[in-house]
């Protein structure tokens, strides 16, 4: 259909969303959100941890949590190739809340270590990423 997009979301391990006809897609680009409508210009972009949301033909908005990857838009086709992707019903919201609290605690009270500056920065980035993933998971779980 010319007035719809076909959306596919895959990871290296599985297909999360087999081709589905949708009205629009929002992608978490590395530099901000991207809105995709039918007849969008061709695009290849890097994705950040965030929410791929889409409006199906019945007008309902659905969401998938993605954690880094790529998106290709060509014609009326949108392919998301994610390192990790989760639908709302796959997310354990209590586990996501615990992960958020642990990451916040470590980031706020991070005890000084004897490690080098590079190691400390790497540790900080690791827990910032964990915090972001846990927040995205909780937001997607709310779509249920």
Tab-separated table of C-alpha atoms in Angstrom:
chain	number	residue	atom	x	y	z
A	1	UNK	CA	0.000	0.000	0.000
A	2	UNK	CA	1.325	3.419	-0.929
A	3	UNK	CA	-0.184	5.105	2.135
A	4	UNK	CA	1.414	2.708	4.623
A	5	UNK	CA	4.873	1.573	5.650
A	6	UNK	CA	6.019	-1.979	6.159
A	7	UNK	CA	7.927	-2.204	9.449
A	8	UNK	CA	10.297	-4.998	10.431
A	9	UNK	CA	12.361	-5.212	13.645
A	10	UNK	CA	15.089	-7.827	13.972
A	11	UNK	CA	18.037	-8.581	16.243
A	12	UNK	CA	20.967	-10.924	15.624
A	13	UNK	CA	19.039	-13.585	17.553
A	14	UNK	CA	15.413	-13.240	16.485
A	15	UNK	CA	12.709	-11.408	14.606
A	16	UNK	CA	10.864	-9.160	17.052
A	17	UNK	CA	8.318	-7.805	14.592
A	18	UNK	CA	7.748	-9.523	11.288
A	19	UNK	CA	6.718	-7.192	8.502
A	20	UNK	CA	3.650	-5.259	9.620
A	21	UNK	CA	1.824	-2.502	7.730
A	22	UNK	CA	1.808	0.705	9.775
A	23	UNK	CA	0.805	4.330	9.258
A	24	UNK	CA	3.905	5.926	10.827
A	25	UNK	CA	7.087	5.059	12.729
A	26	UNK	CA	9.155	7.043	15.237
A	27	UNK	CA	12.792	5.989	15.645
A	28	UNK	CA	15.291	6.877	18.407
A	29	UNK	CA	18.075	8.286	16.225
A	30	UNK	CA	21.491	8.830	17.732
A	31	UNK	CA	20.958	12.614	17.459
A	32	UNK	CA	17.226	12.694	18.222
A	33	UNK	CA	13.895	11.195	17.222
A	34	UNK	CA	13.039	10.579	13.581
A	35	UNK	CA	9.472	10.528	12.335
A	36	UNK	CA	8.912	8.323	9.293
A	37	UNK	CA	5.822	8.545	7.086
A	38	UNK	CA	5.028	6.835	3.771
A	39	UNK	CA	7.153	8.058	0.827
A	40	UNK	CA	10.011	9.128	3.155
A	41	UNK	CA	13.328	9.741	1.423
A	42	UNK	CA	15.840	6.848	1.612
A	43	UNK	CA	17.726	6.863	4.899
A	44	UNK	CA	20.273	4.792	6.791
A	45	UNK	CA	20.850	5.865	10.391
A	46	UNK	CA	22.297	4.716	13.688
A	47	UNK	CA	19.853	4.179	16.547
A	48	UNK	CA	20.382	4.942	20.198
A	49	UNK	CA	18.750	3.192	23.126
A	50	UNK	CA	15.152	4.308	22.955
A	51	UNK	CA	11.630	3.568	21.808
A	52	UNK	CA	10.523	2.581	18.341
A	53	UNK	CA	6.863	3.544	18.306
A	54	UNK	CA	4.464	2.944	15.472
A	55	UNK	CA	0.834	3.501	14.685
A	56	UNK	CA	-0.904	0.464	13.234
A	57	UNK	CA	-3.707	0.573	10.671
A	58	UNK	CA	-6.354	0.669	13.414
A	59	UNK	CA	-4.782	3.815	14.880
A	60	UNK	CA	-3.296	2.192	17.986
A	61	UNK	CA	0.220	3.254	18.979
A	62	UNK	CA	2.553	0.394	19.935
A	63	UNK	CA	6.164	0.435	21.109
A	64	UNK	CA	9.321	-1.653	21.126
A	65	UNK	CA	12.388	-0.920	23.263
A	66	UNK	CA	15.589	-0.988	21.217
A	67	UNK	CA	19.093	-0.834	22.547
A	68	UNK	CA	21.401	0.425	19.829
A	69	UNK	CA	21.268	-0.522	16.190
A	70	UNK	CA	20.515	0.725	12.706
A	71	UNK	CA	17.431	1.666	10.717
A	72	UNK	CA	17.014	1.610	6.965
A	73	UNK	CA	14.195	3.456	5.227
A	74	UNK	CA	13.752	2.669	1.569
A	75	UNK	CA	10.574	3.256	-0.371
A	76	UNK	CA	7.768	2.407	2.032
A	77	UNK	CA	9.883	-0.073	3.982
A	78	UNK	CA	11.426	0.507	7.420
A	79	UNK	CA	13.872	-2.101	8.711
A	80	UNK	CA	15.227	-1.854	12.238
A	81	UNK	CA	18.331	-3.927	12.972
A	82	UNK	CA	18.839	-3.699	16.736
A	83	UNK	CA	21.433	-5.155	19.052
A	84	UNK	CA	18.589	-5.899	21.480
A	85	UNK	CA	14.836	-5.272	21.147
A	86	UNK	CA	11.946	-6.011	23.517
A	87	UNK	CA	8.195	-5.693	23.201
A	88	UNK	CA	6.082	-4.416	26.093
A	89	UNK	CA	4.870	-7.882	27.058
A	90	UNK	CA	8.456	-9.198	27.284
A	91	UNK	CA	9.570	-6.616	29.844
A	92	UNK	CA	9.668	-7.381	33.558
A	93	UNK	CA	8.809	-3.966	34.964
A	94	UNK	CA	9.934	-4.809	38.521
A	95	UNK	CA	13.327	-5.909	37.247
A	96	UNK	CA	13.593	-2.687	35.205
A	97	UNK	CA	12.757	-0.594	38.291
A	98	UNK	CA	15.380	-2.456	40.340
A	99	UNK	CA	17.963	-1.892	37.602
A	100	UNK	CA	17.110	1.819	37.539
A	101	UNK	CA	17.510	2.122	41.316
A	102	UNK	CA	20.821	0.237	41.340
A	103	UNK	CA	22.241	2.311	38.477
A	104	UNK	CA	21.143	5.577	40.124
A	105	UNK	CA	22.623	4.508	43.446
A	106	UNK	CA	25.977	3.651	41.874
A	107	UNK	CA	26.039	6.859	39.825
A	108	UNK	CA	25.119	9.063	42.800
A	109	UNK	CA	27.274	7.423	45.443
A	110	UNK	CA	30.037	6.070	43.229
A	111	UNK	CA	32.788	5.391	45.708
A	112	UNK	CA	36.200	6.574	44.574
A	113	UNK	CA	38.391	3.805	43.331
A	114	UNK	CA	42.079	3.477	42.705
A	115	UNK	CA	41.435	2.858	39.020
A	116	UNK	CA	42.640	5.127	36.259
A	117	UNK	CA	40.598	8.020	34.898
A	118	UNK	CA	39.777	6.005	31.749
A	119	UNK	CA	38.506	3.059	33.785
A	120	UNK	CA	36.382	5.364	35.933
A	121	UNK	CA	34.895	7.037	32.851
A	122	UNK	CA	34.144	3.621	31.332
A	123	UNK	CA	32.419	2.553	34.561
A	124	UNK	CA	30.374	5.783	34.582
A	125	UNK	CA	29.304	5.236	30.952
A	126	UNK	CA	28.347	1.648	31.715
A	127	UNK	CA	25.966	2.637	34.510
A	128	UNK	CA	24.558	5.587	32.556
A	129	UNK	CA	23.697	3.113	29.775
A	130	UNK	CA	22.108	0.724	32.279
A	131	UNK	CA	20.033	3.581	33.682
A	132	UNK	CA	18.864	4.632	30.212
A	133	UNK	CA	17.936	1.047	29.239
A	134	UNK	CA	15.933	0.553	32.445
A	135	UNK	CA	13.990	3.789	31.911
A	136	UNK	CA	13.235	2.909	28.280
A	137	UNK	CA	12.021	-0.543	29.334
A	138	UNK	CA	9.656	0.967	31.895
A	139	UNK	CA	8.224	3.425	29.361
A	140	UNK	CA	7.624	0.645	26.807
A	141	UNK	CA	6.016	-1.586	29.449
A	142	UNK	CA	3.446	1.160	30.021
A	143	UNK	CA	2.179	0.655	26.448
A	144	UNK	CA	0.483	-2.597	27.547
